[in-house]
CSV table of C-alpha atoms and ligand atoms in Angstrom, one decimal:
chain,number,residue,atom,x,y,z
A,1,MET,CA,-53.4,43.6,-12.4
A,2,THR,CA,-51.8,46.8,-11.1
A,3,ASP,CA,-48.7,46.6,-8.9
A,4,GLN,CA,-49.8,48.7,-6.0
A,5,ARG,CA,-46.3,49.0,-4.7
A,6,ALA,CA,-45.4,51.1,-7.8
A,7,SER,CA,-47.9,53.8,-6.7
A,8,VAL,CA,-46.4,54.2,-3.2
A,9,PRO,CA,-45.0,57.8,-3.1
A,10,VAL,CA,-41.3,58.1,-2.1
A,11,THR,CA,-41.3,60.3,0.9
A,12,GLU,CA,-38.5,62.7,1.7
A,13,SER,CA,-37.5,60.6,4.8
A,14,ALA,CA,-37.4,57.4,2.8
A,15,ALA,CA,-35.1,59.1,0.3
A,16,VAL,CA,-32.8,60.3,3.1
A,17,GLN,CA,-32.7,56.8,4.5
A,18,THR,CA,-31.6,55.3,1.2
A,19,ARG,CA,-27.8,55.6,1.2
A,20,GLY,CA,-25.5,53.2,-0.4
A,21,PRO,CA,-25.1,50.3,-1.0
A,22,HIS,CA,-21.9,51.8,-2.5
A,23,SER,CA,-19.6,54.0,-0.5
A,24,VAL,CA,-20.9,57.3,0.8
A,25,PRO,CA,-19.2,60.0,2.8
A,26,VAL,CA,-19.9,59.7,6.5
A,27,GLU,CA,-19.1,62.3,9.1
A,28,LEU,CA,-17.8,60.9,12.4
A,29,SER,CA,-16.7,62.6,15.6
A,30,VAL,CA,-14.3,60.4,17.6
A,31,ASN,CA,-12.6,61.6,20.7
A,32,GLY,CA,-13.4,65.2,19.7
A,33,THR,CA,-11.8,64.9,16.3
A,34,GLU,CA,-14.0,65.2,13.2
A,35,TYR,CA,-13.5,62.8,10.3
A,36,VAL,CA,-15.2,62.3,6.9
A,37,VAL,CA,-14.8,58.7,5.7
A,38,ASP,CA,-16.1,57.1,2.5
A,39,LEU,CA,-17.6,53.8,3.5
A,40,GLU,CA,-20.3,51.4,2.7
A,41,PRO,CA,-23.3,51.7,5.0
A,42,ARG,CA,-22.9,48.1,6.1
A,43,VAL,CA,-19.5,48.7,7.7
A,44,SER,CA,-19.3,48.4,11.5
A,45,LEU,CA,-18.1,51.2,13.8
A,46,LEU,CA,-15.4,48.8,15.0
A,47,ASP,CA,-13.9,48.2,11.6
A,48,VAL,CA,-13.9,52.0,10.8
A,49,LEU,CA,-12.2,52.8,14.1
A,50,ARG,CA,-9.5,50.2,13.6
A,51,GLU,CA,-9.0,50.0,9.8
A,52,ARG,CA,-9.9,53.5,8.6
A,53,LEU,CA,-9.1,55.8,11.5
A,54,GLU,CA,-6.1,53.7,12.9
A,55,LEU,CA,-7.6,53.8,16.4
A,56,THR,CA,-6.6,50.2,17.2
A,57,GLY,CA,-7.0,50.5,20.9
A,58,THR,CA,-10.5,49.1,20.5
A,59,LYS,CA,-10.2,45.4,20.1
A,60,LYS,CA,-12.0,42.8,18.0
A,61,GLY,CA,-12.6,39.7,19.9
A,62,CYS,CA,-15.7,37.8,18.8
A,63,ASP,CA,-17.1,40.3,16.3
A,64,GLN,CA,-20.6,39.1,17.2
A,65,GLY,CA,-21.5,40.9,20.4
A,66,THR,CA,-20.5,38.4,23.1
A,67,CYS,CA,-17.1,39.4,24.5
A,68,GLY,CA,-17.2,43.2,25.0
A,69,ALA,CA,-13.6,43.8,23.8
A,70,CYS,CA,-15.0,46.3,21.3
A,71,THR,CA,-16.8,48.5,23.9
A,72,VAL,CA,-16.8,52.2,23.1
A,73,TRP,CA,-19.1,55.1,24.1
A,74,VAL,CA,-21.5,56.7,21.8
A,75,GLU,CA,-23.1,59.9,23.3
A,76,GLY,CA,-21.7,58.7,26.6
A,77,ARG,CA,-23.4,55.3,26.6
A,78,ARG,CA,-21.4,52.1,26.2
A,79,VAL,CA,-22.0,50.2,23.0
A,80,LEU,CA,-20.6,47.2,21.2
A,81,SER,CA,-18.9,48.7,18.2
A,82,CYS,CA,-18.9,45.4,16.4
A,83,LEU,CA,-22.7,45.5,16.3
A,84,THR,CA,-23.0,49.2,15.6
A,85,LEU,CA,-23.1,50.6,12.1
A,86,ALA,CA,-20.6,53.4,11.7
A,87,ILE,CA,-23.2,55.3,9.6
A,88,ALA,CA,-25.6,55.2,12.5
A,89,CYS,CA,-23.0,57.2,14.5
A,90,GLU,CA,-23.0,60.1,12.1
A,91,GLY,CA,-23.6,63.4,14.1
A,92,LEU,CA,-23.0,61.6,17.4
A,93,GLN,CA,-20.0,61.8,19.8
A,94,THR,CA,-18.0,58.6,19.8
A,95,ALA,CA,-15.3,58.0,22.5
A,96,THR,CA,-12.6,55.3,22.5
A,97,VAL,CA,-9.9,54.2,24.9
A,98,GLU,CA,-7.5,56.5,23.1
A,99,GLY,CA,-9.5,59.4,24.4
A,100,LEU,CA,-9.3,58.5,28.1
A,101,ALA,CA,-5.9,60.0,29.0
A,102,ASP,CA,-5.4,63.7,29.2
A,103,GLY,CA,-2.1,63.9,27.4
A,104,ALA,CA,0.4,62.1,29.6
A,105,GLU,CA,-2.1,62.0,32.5
A,106,LEU,CA,-3.9,58.7,32.7
A,107,HIS,CA,-7.5,58.5,33.5
A,108,PRO,CA,-8.0,57.4,37.2
A,109,MET,CA,-9.5,54.1,36.0
A,110,GLN,CA,-6.4,53.5,33.9
A,111,ARG,CA,-4.2,54.2,36.9
A,112,ALA,CA,-6.3,51.9,39.1
A,113,PHE,CA,-6.0,49.1,36.5
A,114,LEU,CA,-2.3,49.4,36.7
A,115,GLU,CA,-2.1,49.6,40.4
A,116,GLN,CA,-4.5,46.7,41.0
A,117,ASP,CA,-2.9,44.5,38.4
A,118,ALA,CA,-6.2,44.3,36.6
A,119,PHE,CA,-5.0,42.6,33.4
A,120,GLN,CA,-2.6,39.9,32.1
A,121,CYS,CA,-2.5,39.8,28.3
A,122,GLY,CA,-4.4,43.1,28.1
A,123,TYR,CA,-6.5,42.2,25.1
A,124,CYS,CA,-9.8,42.8,26.9
A,125,THR,CA,-8.6,45.8,28.8
A,126,PRO,CA,-9.7,48.7,26.5
A,127,GLY,CA,-13.3,47.3,26.6
A,128,GLN,CA,-13.0,46.7,30.4
A,129,LEU,CA,-11.9,50.3,30.9
A,130,MET,CA,-14.7,51.8,28.8
A,131,SER,CA,-17.3,49.7,30.6
A,132,ALA,CA,-15.8,50.3,34.1
A,133,ILE,CA,-15.9,54.1,33.7
A,134,ALA,CA,-19.4,54.0,32.3
A,135,LEU,CA,-20.5,51.7,35.1
A,136,LEU,CA,-19.6,54.3,37.7
A,137,GLU,CA,-21.4,57.0,35.8
A,138,GLU,CA,-24.5,54.7,35.6
A,139,GLY,CA,-24.4,54.2,39.4
A,140,HIS,CA,-23.9,50.4,39.2
A,141,ALA,CA,-20.9,50.0,41.4
A,142,GLY,CA,-22.6,49.8,44.8
A,143,SER,CA,-21.4,46.2,45.7
A,144,ASP,CA,-19.1,43.6,44.2
A,145,GLU,CA,-22.2,41.7,43.1
A,146,GLU,CA,-23.5,44.7,41.3
A,147,ILE,CA,-20.2,45.4,39.7
A,148,ALA,CA,-19.9,41.8,38.5
A,149,GLU,CA,-23.4,41.9,37.1
A,150,TRP,CA,-22.9,45.2,35.2
A,151,MET,CA,-19.5,44.2,33.9
A,152,SER,CA,-20.7,40.8,32.8
A,153,GLY,CA,-20.7,41.8,29.2
A,154,ASN,CA,-17.0,42.1,29.2
A,155,LEU,CA,-15.2,38.8,29.2
A,156,CYS,CA,-11.6,38.2,30.3
A,157,ARG,CA,-10.0,35.0,29.2
A,158,CYS,CA,-7.2,35.7,31.7
A,159,ALA,CA,-9.8,35.8,34.5
A,160,ALA,CA,-8.6,39.0,35.9
A,161,TYR,CA,-12.1,39.7,37.3
A,162,PRO,CA,-11.2,40.1,41.0
A,163,HIS,CA,-8.5,42.6,40.1
A,164,ILE,CA,-10.8,44.5,37.7
A,165,ARG,CA,-13.5,44.7,40.4
A,166,SER,CA,-10.8,45.9,42.8
A,167,ALA,CA,-9.8,48.7,40.4
A,168,ILE,CA,-13.4,49.8,40.0
A,169,ARG,CA,-13.9,49.8,43.8
A,170,THR,CA,-10.7,51.9,44.1
A,171,VAL,CA,-12.0,54.6,41.8
A,172,ARG,CA,-15.5,54.5,43.3
A,173,ASP,CA,-14.1,55.0,46.8
A,174,GLN,CA,-11.8,57.8,45.6
A,175,ARG,CA,-14.9,59.6,44.2
A,176,THR,CA,-16.9,59.1,47.4
A,177,GLY,CA,-13.9,60.1,49.6
A,178,ASP,CA,-13.9,56.8,51.4
B,201,FES,S1,-15.8,42.1,19.4
B,201,FES,FE1,-17.7,43.1,19.8
B,201,FES,S2,-18.6,42.0,21.4
B,201,FES,FE2,-16.8,40.8,20.9
B,202,FES,S1,-6.4,40.4,30.5
B,202,FES,FE1,-6.2,38.8,29.0
B,202,FES,S2,-8.3,38.6,28.3
B,202,FES,FE2,-8.4,40.0,29.9
């Protein structure tokens, strides 16, 4: 009996998709800086950021997609970097908490977090910041209930939630001139 699978032609796209399992060079753009990193295709974006690029602002909490501590932006959209393969970000713009400030000038959301006392231990804060800024861009900060709903993927074991919402309201109102 002939094994039909052996006769399936290998298409060009299938060949392109076959990378690894050993290390391959991957081009990443993070906070506007270009990197080429040799890594196995199974490696998460979170591990590459922290362990290869030394961008340790992004935190590892659960490493399974439930806490939000690892939130970064890819092409301007918030993603959980623990559930995102680094190789899938090749050719895309990734942004982390290290890219928020403009030199010594903090991002308005960073300033608001400081002014509103929106953290205690600070472990969740990088992810909270990335989500909070994205939330405003997404137009999901109309009410406290809406803010809570759209920030619900970012857990805070110190329960700084009221202060985090206050910081988000502050930046929202600054933008609208209220
Ligand atoms: S570390 Fe990614 S969601 Fe918790
Ligand atoms: S400030 Fe401690 S976990 Fe959020």
